[in-house]
């Protein structure tokens, strides 16, 4: 399993809802976990591995296991945002300052199809906002300032030609 990088059209596709969590999907999740861990990431969305379906995996805390979230939805719990450096496995080597809500509520289905609702703050809130962006075809480079865009323009262009 390989991670799609910037320039590949699937990263810009809006993910379709998942109808049912089949055995095949569960196998896929296991493979995604391996791929994400090898890449030392904390989150991986389905379209990053070429599948435009609405699910992602994430490790929300260091001591937490990697969990899968299907058909996720996000609700900001505050207007307050924070700008912090963020990277993306699909945009390797590029780090940019991305504003994110400080607190969000994530609702989704877990791997057994059960509803989950969690309130997150800080880094885990940031991670799920990043992954849900992926499922909407949105990348970190879409959320940065003009100055940041200029700073990374050359690297980004190089990345695109190598995709
Ligand atoms: Ni990413």
PDB file of C-alpha atoms and ligand atoms in Angstrom:
ATOM      1  CA  UNK A   1       0.000   0.000   0.000  1.00  0.00           C
ATOM      2  CA  UNK A   2       1.450   3.362  -0.971  1.00  0.00           C
ATOM      3  CA  UNK A   3       0.471   6.864   0.069  1.00  0.00           C
ATOM      4  CA  UNK A   4      -0.715   9.158  -2.728  1.00  0.00           C
ATOM      5  CA  UNK A   5       1.158  12.422  -2.907  1.00  0.00           C
ATOM      6  CA  UNK A   6       0.322  15.955  -3.953  1.00  0.00           C
ATOM      7  CA  UNK A   7      -0.630  16.139  -7.610  1.00  0.00           C
ATOM      8  CA  UNK A   8      -2.629  12.910  -7.654  1.00  0.00           C
ATOM      9  CA  UNK A   9      -6.289  13.720  -8.475  1.00  0.00           C
ATOM     10  CA  UNK A  10      -7.759  11.367  -5.850  1.00  0.00           C
ATOM     11  CA  UNK A  11      -6.527  13.744  -3.125  1.00  0.00           C
ATOM     12  CA  UNK A  12      -8.897  16.370  -4.518  1.00  0.00           C
ATOM     13  CA  UNK A  13     -11.906  14.061  -4.697  1.00  0.00           C
ATOM     14  CA  UNK A  14     -14.725  14.351  -2.206  1.00  0.00           C
ATOM     15  CA  UNK A  15     -15.180  11.036  -0.407  1.00  0.00           C
ATOM     16  CA  UNK A  16     -18.415   9.057  -0.776  1.00  0.00           C
ATOM     17  CA  UNK A  17     -20.190   7.739   2.348  1.00  0.00           C
ATOM     18  CA  UNK A  18     -19.379   4.182   3.388  1.00  0.00           C
ATOM     19  CA  UNK A  19     -22.490   1.989   3.155  1.00  0.00           C
ATOM     20  CA  UNK A  20     -21.276  -1.006   5.135  1.00  0.00           C
ATOM     21  CA  UNK A  21     -18.107  -2.021   6.934  1.00  0.00           C
ATOM     22  CA  UNK A  22     -17.279  -5.296   5.230  1.00  0.00           C
ATOM     23  CA  UNK A  23     -14.511  -7.754   6.023  1.00  0.00           C
ATOM     24  CA  UNK A  24     -12.668  -6.323   3.059  1.00  0.00           C
ATOM     25  CA  UNK A  25     -12.820  -2.835   4.575  1.00  0.00           C
ATOM     26  CA  UNK A  26     -11.532  -4.177   7.911  1.00  0.00           C
ATOM     27  CA  UNK A  27      -8.577  -5.773   6.129  1.00  0.00           C
ATOM     28  CA  UNK A  28      -7.926  -2.463   4.427  1.00  0.00           C
ATOM     29  CA  UNK A  29      -7.921  -0.694   7.787  1.00  0.00           C
ATOM     30  CA  UNK A  30      -5.259  -3.103   9.100  1.00  0.00           C
ATOM     31  CA  UNK A  31      -3.098  -2.366   6.077  1.00  0.00           C
ATOM     32  CA  UNK A  32      -3.641   1.371   6.480  1.00  0.00           C
ATOM     33  CA  UNK A  33      -2.501   1.146  10.109  1.00  0.00           C
ATOM     34  CA  UNK A  34       0.715  -0.553   9.040  1.00  0.00           C
ATOM     35  CA  UNK A  35       1.304   2.010   6.295  1.00  0.00           C
ATOM     36  CA  UNK A  36       0.635   4.923   8.632  1.00  0.00           C
ATOM     37  CA  UNK A  37       2.902   3.602  11.369  1.00  0.00           C
ATOM     38  CA  UNK A  38       5.735   2.960   8.916  1.00  0.00           C
ATOM     39  CA  UNK A  39       5.369   6.524   7.666  1.00  0.00           C
ATOM     40  CA  UNK A  40       5.331   7.744  11.300  1.00  0.00           C
ATOM     41  CA  UNK A  41       2.025   9.489  10.796  1.00  0.00           C
ATOM     42  CA  UNK A  42      -0.809  10.064  13.264  1.00  0.00           C
ATOM     43  CA  UNK A  43      -3.636  10.026  10.737  1.00  0.00           C
ATOM     44  CA  UNK A  44      -4.424   8.655   7.304  1.00  0.00           C
ATOM     45  CA  UNK A  45      -7.536   9.247   5.209  1.00  0.00           C
ATOM     46  CA  UNK A  46      -8.892   6.757   2.674  1.00  0.00           C
ATOM     47  CA  UNK A  47      -8.286   8.962  -0.352  1.00  0.00           C
ATOM     48  CA  UNK A  48      -4.614   9.161   0.626  1.00  0.00           C
ATOM     49  CA  UNK A  49      -4.385   5.500  -0.366  1.00  0.00           C
ATOM     50  CA  UNK A  50      -6.468   6.036  -3.491  1.00  0.00           C
ATOM     51  CA  UNK A  51      -9.928   5.210  -2.140  1.00  0.00           C
ATOM     52  CA  UNK A  52     -12.421   8.121  -2.233  1.00  0.00           C
ATOM     53  CA  UNK A  53     -14.566   6.768   0.614  1.00  0.00           C
ATOM     54  CA  UNK A  54     -15.453   8.555   3.827  1.00  0.00           C
ATOM     55  CA  UNK A  55     -13.194   7.068   6.481  1.00  0.00           C
ATOM     56  CA  UNK A  56      -9.887   7.706   8.161  1.00  0.00           C
ATOM     57  CA  UNK A  57      -7.659   6.229  10.823  1.00  0.00           C
ATOM     58  CA  UNK A  58      -5.977   8.232  13.542  1.00  0.00           C
ATOM     59  CA  UNK A  59      -3.986   7.953  16.712  1.00  0.00           C
ATOM     60  CA  UNK A  60      -5.510  10.638  18.888  1.00  0.00           C
ATOM     61  CA  UNK A  61      -3.109  10.277  21.824  1.00  0.00           C
ATOM     62  CA  UNK A  62       0.350   8.777  22.133  1.00  0.00           C
ATOM     63  CA  UNK A  63      -0.859   5.990  24.419  1.00  0.00           C
ATOM     64  CA  UNK A  64      -3.978   5.401  22.322  1.00  0.00           C
ATOM     65  CA  UNK A  65      -4.441   2.656  19.772  1.00  0.00           C
ATOM     66  CA  UNK A  66      -5.019   3.653  16.156  1.00  0.00           C
ATOM     67  CA  UNK A  67      -8.758   3.827  15.552  1.00  0.00           C
ATOM     68  CA  UNK A  68     -10.895   3.962  12.433  1.00  0.00           C
ATOM     69  CA  UNK A  69     -13.730   6.459  11.936  1.00  0.00           C
ATOM     70  CA  UNK A  70     -16.380   6.018   9.244  1.00  0.00           C
ATOM     71  CA  UNK A  71     -18.625   8.726   7.745  1.00  0.00           C
ATOM     72  CA  UNK A  72     -17.213  11.294  10.177  1.00  0.00           C
ATOM     73  CA  UNK A  73     -18.738  14.659  10.941  1.00  0.00           C
ATOM     74  CA  UNK A  74     -17.221  17.604  12.696  1.00  0.00           C
ATOM     75  CA  UNK A  75     -18.760  20.294  14.842  1.00  0.00           C
ATOM     76  CA  UNK A  76     -16.605  23.159  16.141  1.00  0.00           C
ATOM     77  CA  UNK A  77     -17.242  23.696  19.867  1.00  0.00           C
ATOM     78  CA  UNK A  78     -15.607  27.112  19.912  1.00  0.00           C
ATOM     79  CA  UNK A  79     -14.812  29.989  17.556  1.00  0.00           C
ATOM     80  CA  UNK A  80     -11.293  29.991  18.916  1.00  0.00           C
ATOM     81  CA  UNK A  81      -8.600  28.867  16.513  1.00  0.00           C
ATOM     82  CA  UNK A  82      -4.895  28.243  16.857  1.00  0.00           C
ATOM     83  CA  UNK A  83      -2.166  28.303  14.220  1.00  0.00           C
ATOM     84  CA  UNK A  84       0.459  25.564  14.495  1.00  0.00           C
ATOM     85  CA  UNK A  85       2.880  23.869  12.137  1.00  0.00           C
ATOM     86  CA  UNK A  86       1.361  20.911  10.418  1.00  0.00           C
ATOM     87  CA  UNK A  87       2.641  18.336   7.973  1.00  0.00           C
ATOM     88  CA  UNK A  88       0.908  15.778   5.766  1.00  0.00           C
ATOM     89  CA  UNK A  89       2.040  12.344   4.581  1.00  0.00           C
ATOM     90  CA  UNK A  90       0.776  13.302   1.106  1.00  0.00           C
ATOM     91  CA  UNK A  91       2.900  16.471   1.046  1.00  0.00           C
ATOM     92  CA  UNK A  92       6.188  15.078   2.382  1.00  0.00           C
ATOM     93  CA  UNK A  93       8.830  17.456   3.633  1.00  0.00           C
ATOM     94  CA  UNK A  94       6.605  20.530   3.741  1.00  0.00           C
ATOM     95  CA  UNK A  95       5.470  22.051   7.030  1.00  0.00           C
ATOM     96  CA  UNK A  96       3.086  24.976   7.181  1.00  0.00           C
ATOM     97  CA  UNK A  97       1.207  26.975   9.793  1.00  0.00           C
ATOM     98  CA  UNK A  98      -2.434  25.903   9.684  1.00  0.00           C
ATOM     99  CA  UNK A  99      -5.218  27.492  11.736  1.00  0.00           C
ATOM    100  CA  UNK A 100      -7.577  24.981  13.375  1.00  0.00           C
ATOM    101  CA  UNK A 101     -10.424  25.086  15.862  1.00  0.00           C
ATOM    102  CA  UNK A 102      -9.240  24.430  19.392  1.00  0.00           C
ATOM    103  CA  UNK A 103     -12.212  22.244  20.309  1.00  0.00           C
ATOM    104  CA  UNK A 104     -14.374  20.054  18.120  1.00  0.00           C
ATOM    105  CA  UNK A 105     -16.918  17.288  18.464  1.00  0.00           C
ATOM    106  CA  UNK A 106     -16.306  14.304  16.219  1.00  0.00           C
ATOM    107  CA  UNK A 107     -19.220  12.033  15.406  1.00  0.00           C
ATOM    108  CA  UNK A 108     -18.709   8.922  13.318  1.00  0.00           C
ATOM    109  CA  UNK A 109     -19.145   5.157  13.223  1.00  0.00           C
ATOM    110  CA  UNK A 110     -16.475   2.901  14.640  1.00  0.00           C
ATOM    111  CA  UNK A 111     -15.171  -0.251  12.957  1.00  0.00           C
ATOM    112  CA  UNK A 112     -18.123  -2.258  14.303  1.00  0.00           C
ATOM    113  CA  UNK A 113     -20.575   0.282  12.913  1.00  0.00           C
ATOM    114  CA  UNK A 114     -21.424   1.686  16.337  1.00  0.00           C
ATOM    115  CA  UNK A 115     -21.962   5.426  16.669  1.00  0.00           C
ATOM    116  CA  UNK A 116     -19.171   7.355  18.392  1.00  0.00           C
ATOM    117  CA  UNK A 117     -19.132  10.933  19.620  1.00  0.00           C
ATOM    118  CA  UNK A 118     -16.025  12.447  21.164  1.00  0.00           C
ATOM    119  CA  UNK A 119     -15.102  15.970  22.184  1.00  0.00           C
ATOM    120  CA  UNK A 120     -11.498  16.755  21.367  1.00  0.00           C
ATOM    121  CA  UNK A 121      -9.155  19.559  22.230  1.00  0.00           C
ATOM    122  CA  UNK A 122      -5.750  20.655  20.978  1.00  0.00           C
ATOM    123  CA  UNK A 123      -3.695  18.154  18.963  1.00  0.00           C
ATOM    124  CA  UNK A 124      -6.357  15.439  18.615  1.00  0.00           C
ATOM    125  CA  UNK A 125      -8.846  18.103  17.497  1.00  0.00           C
ATOM    126  CA  UNK A 126      -6.273  19.242  14.946  1.00  0.00           C
ATOM    127  CA  UNK A 127      -5.701  15.703  13.679  1.00  0.00           C
ATOM    128  CA  UNK A 128      -9.370  15.018  12.988  1.00  0.00           C
ATOM    129  CA  UNK A 129      -9.826  18.405  11.281  1.00  0.00           C
ATOM    130  CA  UNK A 130      -6.875  17.541   9.045  1.00  0.00           C
ATOM    131  CA  UNK A 131      -8.261  14.092   8.177  1.00  0.00           C
ATOM    132  CA  UNK A 132     -11.799  15.303   7.519  1.00  0.00           C
ATOM    133  CA  UNK A 133     -10.335  17.988   5.252  1.00  0.00           C
ATOM    134  CA  UNK A 134      -8.759  15.153   3.251  1.00  0.00           C
ATOM    135  CA  UNK A 135     -12.161  13.520   2.853  1.00  0.00           C
ATOM    136  CA  UNK A 136     -13.448  16.798   1.411  1.00  0.00           C
ATOM    137  CA  UNK A 137     -10.522  17.050  -1.002  1.00  0.00           C
ATOM    138  CA  UNK A 138      -8.943  19.827   1.058  1.00  0.00           C
ATOM    139  CA  UNK A 139      -5.208  19.955   1.818  1.00  0.00           C
ATOM    140  CA  UNK A 140      -3.152  21.946   4.333  1.00  0.00           C
ATOM    141  CA  UNK A 141      -1.827  24.150   1.535  1.00  0.00           C
ATOM    142  CA  UNK A 142      -5.390  25.407   0.978  1.00  0.00           C
ATOM    143  CA  UNK A 143      -5.521  26.829   4.489  1.00  0.00           C
ATOM    144  CA  UNK A 144      -2.315  28.824   4.633  1.00  0.00           C
ATOM    145  CA  UNK A 145      -1.443  32.475   4.198  1.00  0.00           C
ATOM    146  CA  UNK A 146      -0.215  33.970   0.960  1.00  0.00           C
ATOM    147  CA  UNK A 147       3.218  34.443   2.529  1.00  0.00           C
ATOM    148  CA  UNK A 148       3.375  30.731   3.422  1.00  0.00           C
ATOM    149  CA  UNK A 149       2.259  29.818  -0.096  1.00  0.00           C
ATOM    150  CA  UNK A 150       5.078  31.868  -1.567  1.00  0.00           C
ATOM    151  CA  UNK A 151       7.574  30.295   0.812  1.00  0.00           C
ATOM    152  CA  UNK A 152       6.748  26.727  -0.241  1.00  0.00           C
ATOM    153  CA  UNK A 153       5.864  27.368  -3.906  1.00  0.00           C
ATOM    154  CA  UNK A 154       9.066  25.886  -5.347  1.00  0.00           C
ATOM    155  CA  UNK A 155       9.057  22.756  -3.157  1.00  0.00           C
ATOM    156  CA  UNK A 156       5.401  22.203  -3.941  1.00  0.00           C
ATOM    157  CA  UNK A 157       5.926  22.515  -7.686  1.00  0.00           C
ATOM    158  CA  UNK A 158       8.753  19.978  -7.485  1.00  0.00           C
ATOM    159  CA  UNK A 159       6.563  17.596  -5.513  1.00  0.00           C
ATOM    160  CA  UNK A 160       3.811  17.869  -8.110  1.00  0.00           C
ATOM    161  CA  UNK A 161       6.076  16.962 -11.020  1.00  0.00           C
ATOM    162  CA  UNK A 162       7.376  13.901  -9.179  1.00  0.00           C
ATOM    163  CA  UNK A 163       3.855  12.585  -8.377  1.00  0.00           C
TER     164      UNK A 163
HETATM  165 NI1  LIG B   1      -2.634  14.688   5.516  1.00  0.00          NI
END
